[in-house]
Tab-separated table of N, CA, C and O in Angstrom:
chain	number	residue	atom	x	y	z
A	1	PRO	N	8.864	-14.660	38.000
A	1	PRO	CA	7.455	-14.320	37.975
A	1	PRO	C	7.176	-12.986	37.264
A	1	PRO	O	6.160	-12.848	36.621
A	2	SER	N	8.083	-12.020	37.378
A	2	SER	CA	7.827	-10.725	36.748
A	2	SER	C	7.850	-10.848	35.230
A	2	SER	O	7.066	-10.185	34.537
A	3	GLN	N	8.705	-11.704	34.695
A	3	GLN	CA	8.722	-11.896	33.246
A	3	GLN	C	7.405	-12.499	32.784
A	3	GLN	O	6.861	-12.107	31.750
A	4	LEU	N	6.879	-13.436	33.547
A	4	LEU	CA	5.608	-14.061	33.201
A	4	LEU	C	4.476	-13.042	33.282
A	4	LEU	O	3.603	-13.007	32.419
A	5	LEU	N	4.483	-12.201	34.306
A	5	LEU	CA	3.459	-11.157	34.423
A	5	LEU	C	3.459	-10.243	33.200
A	5	LEU	O	2.408	-9.925	32.651
A	6	VAL	N	4.653	-9.824	32.792
A	6	VAL	CA	4.768	-8.936	31.633
A	6	VAL	C	4.303	-9.663	30.373
A	6	VAL	O	3.536	-9.115	29.577
A	7	LEU	N	4.733	-10.889	30.202
A	7	LEU	CA	4.337	-11.657	29.024
A	7	LEU	C	2.823	-11.863	28.987
A	7	LEU	O	2.190	-11.723	27.938
A	8	GLN	N	2.216	-12.163	30.129
A	8	GLN	CA	0.770	-12.347	30.179
A	8	GLN	C	0.033	-11.040	29.872
A	8	GLN	O	-0.986	-11.046	29.194
A	9	GLU	N	0.565	-9.932	30.356
A	9	GLU	CA	-0.058	-8.633	30.076
A	9	GLU	C	0.009	-8.318	28.580
A	9	GLU	O	-0.957	-7.824	27.994
A	10	ILE	N	1.134	-8.634	27.964
A	10	ILE	CA	1.258	-8.444	26.516
A	10	ILE	C	0.257	-9.342	25.795
A	10	ILE	O	-0.385	-8.927	24.834
A	11	GLY	N	0.122	-10.578	26.265
A	11	GLY	CA	-0.835	-11.499	25.658
A	11	GLY	C	-2.265	-10.993	25.746
A	11	GLY	O	-3.044	-11.143	24.803
A	12	GLU	N	-2.622	-10.367	26.860
A	12	GLU	CA	-3.976	-9.841	27.027
A	12	GLU	C	-4.214	-8.599	26.175
A	12	GLU	O	-5.290	-8.405	25.631
A	13	ARG	N	-3.195	-7.750	26.076
A	13	ARG	CA	-3.342	-6.478	25.375
A	13	ARG	C	-3.098	-6.594	23.877
A	13	ARG	O	-3.533	-5.740	23.117
A	14	GLY	N	-2.351	-7.592	23.462
A	14	GLY	CA	-1.886	-7.627	22.081
A	14	GLY	C	-0.706	-6.678	21.968
A	14	GLY	O	0.039	-6.494	22.921
A	15	GLU	N	-0.555	-6.033	20.834
A	15	GLU	CA	0.566	-5.106	20.674
A	15	GLU	C	0.369	-3.909	21.603
A	15	GLU	O	-0.711	-3.332	21.670
A	16	THR	N	1.414	-3.553	22.342
A	16	THR	CA	1.334	-2.474	23.321
A	16	THR	C	2.678	-1.771	23.411
A	16	THR	O	3.618	-2.140	22.712
A	17	THR	N	2.777	-0.788	24.261
A	17	THR	CA	4.038	-0.065	24.437
A	17	THR	C	4.597	-0.350	25.832
A	17	THR	O	3.844	-0.685	26.755
A	18	PRO	N	5.897	-0.193	25.985
A	18	PRO	CA	6.487	-0.372	27.314
A	18	PRO	C	5.875	0.565	28.363
A	18	PRO	O	5.675	0.166	29.512
A	19	THR	N	5.530	1.771	27.967
A	19	THR	CA	4.921	2.721	28.901
A	19	THR	C	3.566	2.214	29.388
A	19	THR	O	3.250	2.298	30.587
A	20	GLU	N	2.777	1.670	28.487
A	20	GLU	CA	1.477	1.111	28.870
A	20	GLU	C	1.647	-0.090	29.789
A	20	GLU	O	0.886	-0.259	30.745
A	21	LEU	N	2.644	-0.923	29.517
A	21	LEU	CA	2.912	-2.072	30.378
A	21	LEU	C	3.320	-1.623	31.778
A	21	LEU	O	2.844	-2.162	32.780
A	22	ALA	N	4.221	-0.638	31.846
A	22	ALA	CA	4.692	-0.139	33.142
A	22	ALA	C	3.521	0.394	33.965
A	22	ALA	O	3.413	0.115	35.166
A	23	ALA	N	2.628	1.135	33.323
A	23	ALA	CA	1.482	1.695	34.035
A	23	ALA	C	0.526	0.591	34.502
A	23	ALA	O	0.061	0.606	35.644
A	24	ALA	N	0.256	-0.369	33.636
A	24	ALA	CA	-0.688	-1.436	33.964
A	24	ALA	C	-0.177	-2.312	35.108
A	24	ALA	O	-0.954	-2.745	35.959
A	25	LEU	N	1.113	-2.575	35.121
A	25	LEU	CA	1.689	-3.478	36.120
A	25	LEU	C	2.291	-2.743	37.308
A	25	LEU	O	2.788	-3.379	38.231
A	26	GLN	N	2.289	-1.423	37.242
A	26	GLN	CA	2.876	-0.579	38.289
A	26	GLN	C	4.353	-0.916	38.505
A	26	GLN	O	4.823	-1.043	39.634
A	27	PHE	N	5.065	-1.073	37.398
A	27	PHE	CA	6.512	-1.277	37.397
A	27	PHE	C	7.156	0.003	36.898
A	27	PHE	O	6.549	0.749	36.131
A	28	GLY	N	8.389	0.225	37.275
A	28	GLY	CA	9.137	1.348	36.746
A	28	GLY	C	9.507	1.095	35.288
A	28	GLY	O	9.580	-0.047	34.836
A	29	GLN	N	9.741	2.185	34.578
A	29	GLN	CA	10.111	2.068	33.160
A	29	GLN	C	11.397	1.263	32.981
A	29	GLN	O	11.504	0.448	32.073
A	30	ALA	N	12.379	1.494	33.857
A	30	ALA	CA	13.650	0.754	33.763
A	30	ALA	C	13.434	-0.737	33.993
A	30	ALA	O	14.051	-1.575	33.324
A	31	THR	N	12.552	-1.069	34.915
A	31	THR	CA	12.251	-2.478	35.196
A	31	THR	C	11.627	-3.135	33.974
A	31	THR	O	12.019	-4.244	33.580
A	32	ILE	N	10.655	-2.456	33.368
A	32	ILE	CA	10.005	-2.993	32.162
A	32	ILE	C	11.031	-3.187	31.052
A	32	ILE	O	11.034	-4.212	30.367
A	33	THR	N	11.909	-2.213	30.874
A	33	THR	CA	12.932	-2.308	29.824
A	33	THR	C	13.818	-3.530	30.047
A	33	THR	O	14.087	-4.287	29.105
A	34	ASN	N	14.249	-3.749	31.283
A	34	ASN	CA	15.099	-4.915	31.583
A	34	ASN	C	14.365	-6.230	31.341
A	34	ASN	O	14.925	-7.172	30.777
A	35	ILE	N	13.106	-6.288	31.747
A	35	ILE	CA	12.322	-7.510	31.537
A	35	ILE	C	12.115	-7.749	30.046
A	35	ILE	O	12.264	-8.878	29.561
A	36	LEU	N	11.787	-6.693	29.307
A	36	LEU	CA	11.599	-6.843	27.859
A	36	LEU	C	12.887	-7.263	27.163
A	36	LEU	O	12.852	-8.041	26.210
A	37	ASP	N	14.025	-6.763	27.638
A	37	ASP	CA	15.315	-7.198	27.088
A	37	ASP	C	15.473	-8.707	27.231
A	37	ASP	O	15.882	-9.395	26.289
A	38	ARG	N	15.135	-9.235	28.410
A	38	ARG	CA	15.266	-10.676	28.644
A	38	ARG	C	14.264	-11.475	27.806
A	38	ARG	O	14.598	-12.523	27.249
A	39	LEU	N	13.034	-10.974	27.732
A	39	LEU	CA	12.028	-11.670	26.927
A	39	LEU	C	12.387	-11.652	25.444
A	39	LEU	O	12.189	-12.645	24.738
A	40	GLU	N	12.931	-10.537	24.980
A	40	GLU	CA	13.341	-10.443	23.578
A	40	GLU	C	14.530	-11.360	23.305
A	40	GLU	O	14.574	-12.030	22.265
A	41	ALA	N	15.463	-11.443	24.231
A	41	ALA	CA	16.612	-12.340	24.073
A	41	ALA	C	16.164	-13.800	24.012
A	41	ALA	O	16.780	-14.612	23.327
A	42	GLY	N	15.074	-14.112	24.698
A	42	GLY	CA	14.525	-15.464	24.668
A	42	GLY	C	13.558	-15.693	23.515
A	42	GLY	O	12.915	-16.735	23.451
A	43	ALA	N	13.445	-14.723	22.627
A	43	ALA	CA	12.577	-14.797	21.436
A	43	ALA	C	11.104	-14.952	21.808
A	43	ALA	O	10.330	-15.565	21.071
A	44	LEU	N	10.708	-14.375	22.960
A	44	LEU	CA	9.317	-14.462	23.385
A	44	LEU	C	8.518	-13.213	23.016
A	44	LEU	O	7.290	-13.266	22.964
A	45	VAL	N	9.220	-12.104	22.796
A	45	VAL	CA	8.563	-10.872	22.342
A	45	VAL	C	9.401	-10.218	21.256
A	45	VAL	O	10.595	-10.498	21.126
A	46	THR	N	8.746	-9.365	20.500
A	46	THR	CA	9.451	-8.538	19.522
A	46	THR	C	9.132	-7.077	19.820
A	46	THR	O	8.064	-6.760	20.350
A	47	ARG	N	10.083	-6.216	19.480
A	47	ARG	CA	9.871	-4.772	19.605
A	47	ARG	C	10.000	-4.174	18.212
A	47	ARG	O	10.972	-4.451	17.517
A	48	VAL	N	9.020	-3.401	17.828
A	48	VAL	CA	9.044	-2.764	16.513
A	48	VAL	C	8.740	-1.280	16.675
A	48	VAL	O	8.034	-0.877	17.597
A	49	ARG	N	9.276	-0.503	15.765
A	49	ARG	CA	9.007	0.939	15.783
A	49	ARG	C	7.587	1.193	15.290
A	49	ARG	O	7.071	0.474	14.439
A	50	GLY	N	6.984	2.230	15.831
A	50	GLY	CA	5.628	2.593	15.427
A	50	GLY	C	5.584	3.030	13.985
A	50	GLY	O	6.537	3.609	13.465
A	51	GLU	N	4.480	2.754	13.336
A	51	GLU	CA	4.292	3.142	11.929
A	51	GLU	C	4.217	4.665	11.791
A	51	GLU	O	4.859	5.241	10.939
A	52	GLN	N	3.407	5.290	12.625
A	52	GLN	CA	3.190	6.729	12.514
A	52	GLN	C	4.242	7.535	13.257
A	52	GLN	O	4.648	8.589	12.803
A	53	ASP	N	4.659	7.046	14.418
A	53	ASP	CA	5.647	7.755	15.221
A	53	ASP	C	6.833	6.826	15.434
A	53	ASP	O	6.767	5.901	16.236
A	54	LYS	N	7.904	7.055	14.716
A	54	LYS	CA	9.066	6.162	14.760
A	54	LYS	C	9.759	6.165	16.119
A	54	LYS	O	10.575	5.298	16.416
A	55	ARG	N	9.442	7.151	16.966
A	55	ARG	CA	10.060	7.191	18.297
A	55	ARG	C	9.434	6.176	19.240
A	55	ARG	O	10.048	5.763	20.209
A	56	ARG	N	8.211	5.797	18.959
A	56	ARG	CA	7.508	4.840	19.836
A	56	ARG	C	7.870	3.412	19.465
A	56	ARG	O	7.957	3.062	18.293
A	57	ARG	N	8.081	2.615	20.480
A	57	ARG	CA	8.348	1.190	20.274
A	57	ARG	C	7.122	0.411	20.717
A	57	ARG	O	6.550	0.692	21.758
A	58	HIS	N	6.733	-0.557	19.923
A	58	HIS	CA	5.612	-1.417	20.261
A	58	HIS	C	6.136	-2.821	20.540
A	58	HIS	O	7.097	-3.271	19.919
A	59	VAL	N	5.503	-3.479	21.471
A	59	VAL	CA	5.919	-4.806	21.903
A	59	VAL	C	4.784	-5.775	21.607
A	59	VAL	O	3.618	-5.457	21.842
A	60	ALA	N	5.137	-6.945	21.103
A	60	ALA	CA	4.141	-7.986	20.844
A	60	ALA	C	4.761	-9.348	21.147
A	60	ALA	O	5.979	-9.523	21.042
A	61	ALA	N	3.922	-10.277	21.526
A	61	ALA	CA	4.387	-11.642	21.775
A	61	ALA	C	4.662	-12.335	20.447
A	61	ALA	O	3.924	-12.158	19.472
A	62	THR	N	5.717	-13.112	20.415
A	62	THR	CA	6.012	-13.952	19.254
A	62	THR	C	5.181	-15.234	19.379
A	62	THR	O	4.577	-15.487	20.431
A	63	PRO	N	5.154	-16.067	18.349
A	63	PRO	CA	4.464	-17.357	18.494
A	63	PRO	C	5.003	-18.170	19.685
A	63	PRO	O	4.226	-18.794	20.413
A	64	ALA	N	6.310	-18.121	19.904
A	64	ALA	CA	6.883	-18.829	21.060
A	64	ALA	C	6.389	-18.203	22.361
A	64	ALA	O	6.121	-18.908	23.342
A	65	GLY	N	6.263	-16.894	22.387
A	65	GLY	CA	5.752	-16.207	23.565
A	65	GLY	C	4.295	-16.563	23.822
A	65	GLY	O	3.892	-16.764	24.976
A	66	GLU	N	3.511	-16.654	22.764
A	66	GLU	CA	2.104	-17.039	22.910
A	66	GLU	C	1.979	-18.456	23.450
A	66	GLU	O	1.123	-18.725	24.294
A	67	ARG	N	2.848	-19.353	22.988
A	67	ARG	CA	2.841	-20.721	23.517
A	67	ARG	C	3.220	-20.728	24.993
A	67	ARG	O	2.623	-21.455	25.790
A	68	ALA	N	4.213	-19.918	25.356
A	68	ALA	CA	4.643	-19.848	26.754
A	68	ALA	C	3.508	-19.346	27.643
A	68	ALA	O	3.323	-19.846	28.759
A	69	ILE	N	2.734	-18.388	27.150
A	69	ILE	CA	1.592	-17.880	27.912
A	69	ILE	C	0.557	-18.989	28.107
A	69	ILE	O	0.046	-19.179	29.213
A	70	GLU	N	0.264	-19.720	27.049
A	70	GLU	CA	-0.731	-20.792	27.126
A	70	GLU	C	-0.285	-21.915	28.064
A	70	GLU	O	-1.114	-22.488	28.772
A	71	GLU	N	1.005	-22.211	28.067
A	71	GLU	CA	1.513	-23.325	28.861
A	71	GLU	C	1.806	-22.936	30.303
A	71	GLU	O	1.930	-23.819	31.157
A	72	ALA	N	1.895	-21.654	30.590
A	72	ALA	CA	2.229	-21.212	31.939
A	72	ALA	C	1.052	-21.453	32.873
A	72	ALA	O	-0.096	-21.195	32.521
A	73	PRO	N	1.351	-21.917	34.060
A	73	PRO	CA	0.249	-22.101	35.016
A	73	PRO	C	-0.249	-20.743	35.491
A	73	PRO	O	0.504	-19.769	35.530
A	74	ASP	N	-1.514	-20.679	35.812
A	74	ASP	CA	-2.075	-19.476	36.420
A	74	ASP	C	-1.462	-19.373	37.816
A	74	ASP	O	-1.663	-20.250	38.655
A	75	MET	N	-0.711	-18.323	38.070
A	75	MET	CA	0.037	-18.228	39.322
A	75	MET	C	-0.879	-18.238	40.537
A	75	MET	O	-0.572	-18.841	41.551
A	76	LEU	N	-2.027	-17.603	40.471
A	76	LEU	CA	-2.940	-17.593	41.593
A	76	LEU	C	-3.543	-18.974	41.802
A	76	LEU	O	-3.615	-19.469	42.925
A	77	GLN	N	-3.924	-19.632	40.714
A	77	GLN	CA	-4.479	-20.982	40.814
A	77	GLN	C	-3.440	-21.944	41.374
A	77	GLN	O	-3.747	-22.773	42.213
A	78	ASP	N	-2.200	-21.807	40.919
A	78	ASP	CA	-1.116	-22.657	41.399
A	78	ASP	C	-0.925	-22.495	42.893
A	78	ASP	O	-0.686	-23.453	43.619
A	79	ARG	N	-1.091	-21.296	43.389
A	79	ARG	CA	-0.919	-21.018	44.818
A	79	ARG	C	-1.974	-21.732	45.645
A	79	ARG	O	-1.698	-22.242	46.728
A	80	PHE	N	-3.219	-21.805	45.150
A	80	PHE	CA	-4.297	-22.427	45.907
A	80	PHE	C	-4.291	-23.942	45.827
A	80	PHE	O	-4.888	-24.603	46.665
A	81	THR	N	-3.643	-24.516	44.839
A	81	THR	CA	-3.647	-25.965	44.702
A	81	THR	C	-2.528	-26.624	45.475
A	81	THR	O	-2.443	-27.828	45.524
A	82	LYS	N	-1.682	-25.843	46.092
A	82	LYS	CA	-0.569	-26.426	46.874
A	82	LYS	C	-0.947	-26.614	48.311
A	82	LYS	O	-1.744	-26.000	48.896
């Protein structure tokens, strides 16, 4: 579920940073990094260096990640339909 939460947050925000994701989801930075590692390994997100500040990494959903977001059930809705 945490991977889906992160992926959905990226989908809502578009390109974002791990720090922004951690703050929005109230996850620790290490947790976000581990989740992003798994999502990147699954080709659902990409990480790119910032244009202006090469130290910053930006995260965006890949086309496969966008499809996964669209196909994923709304977790709250799923809970009420059971």
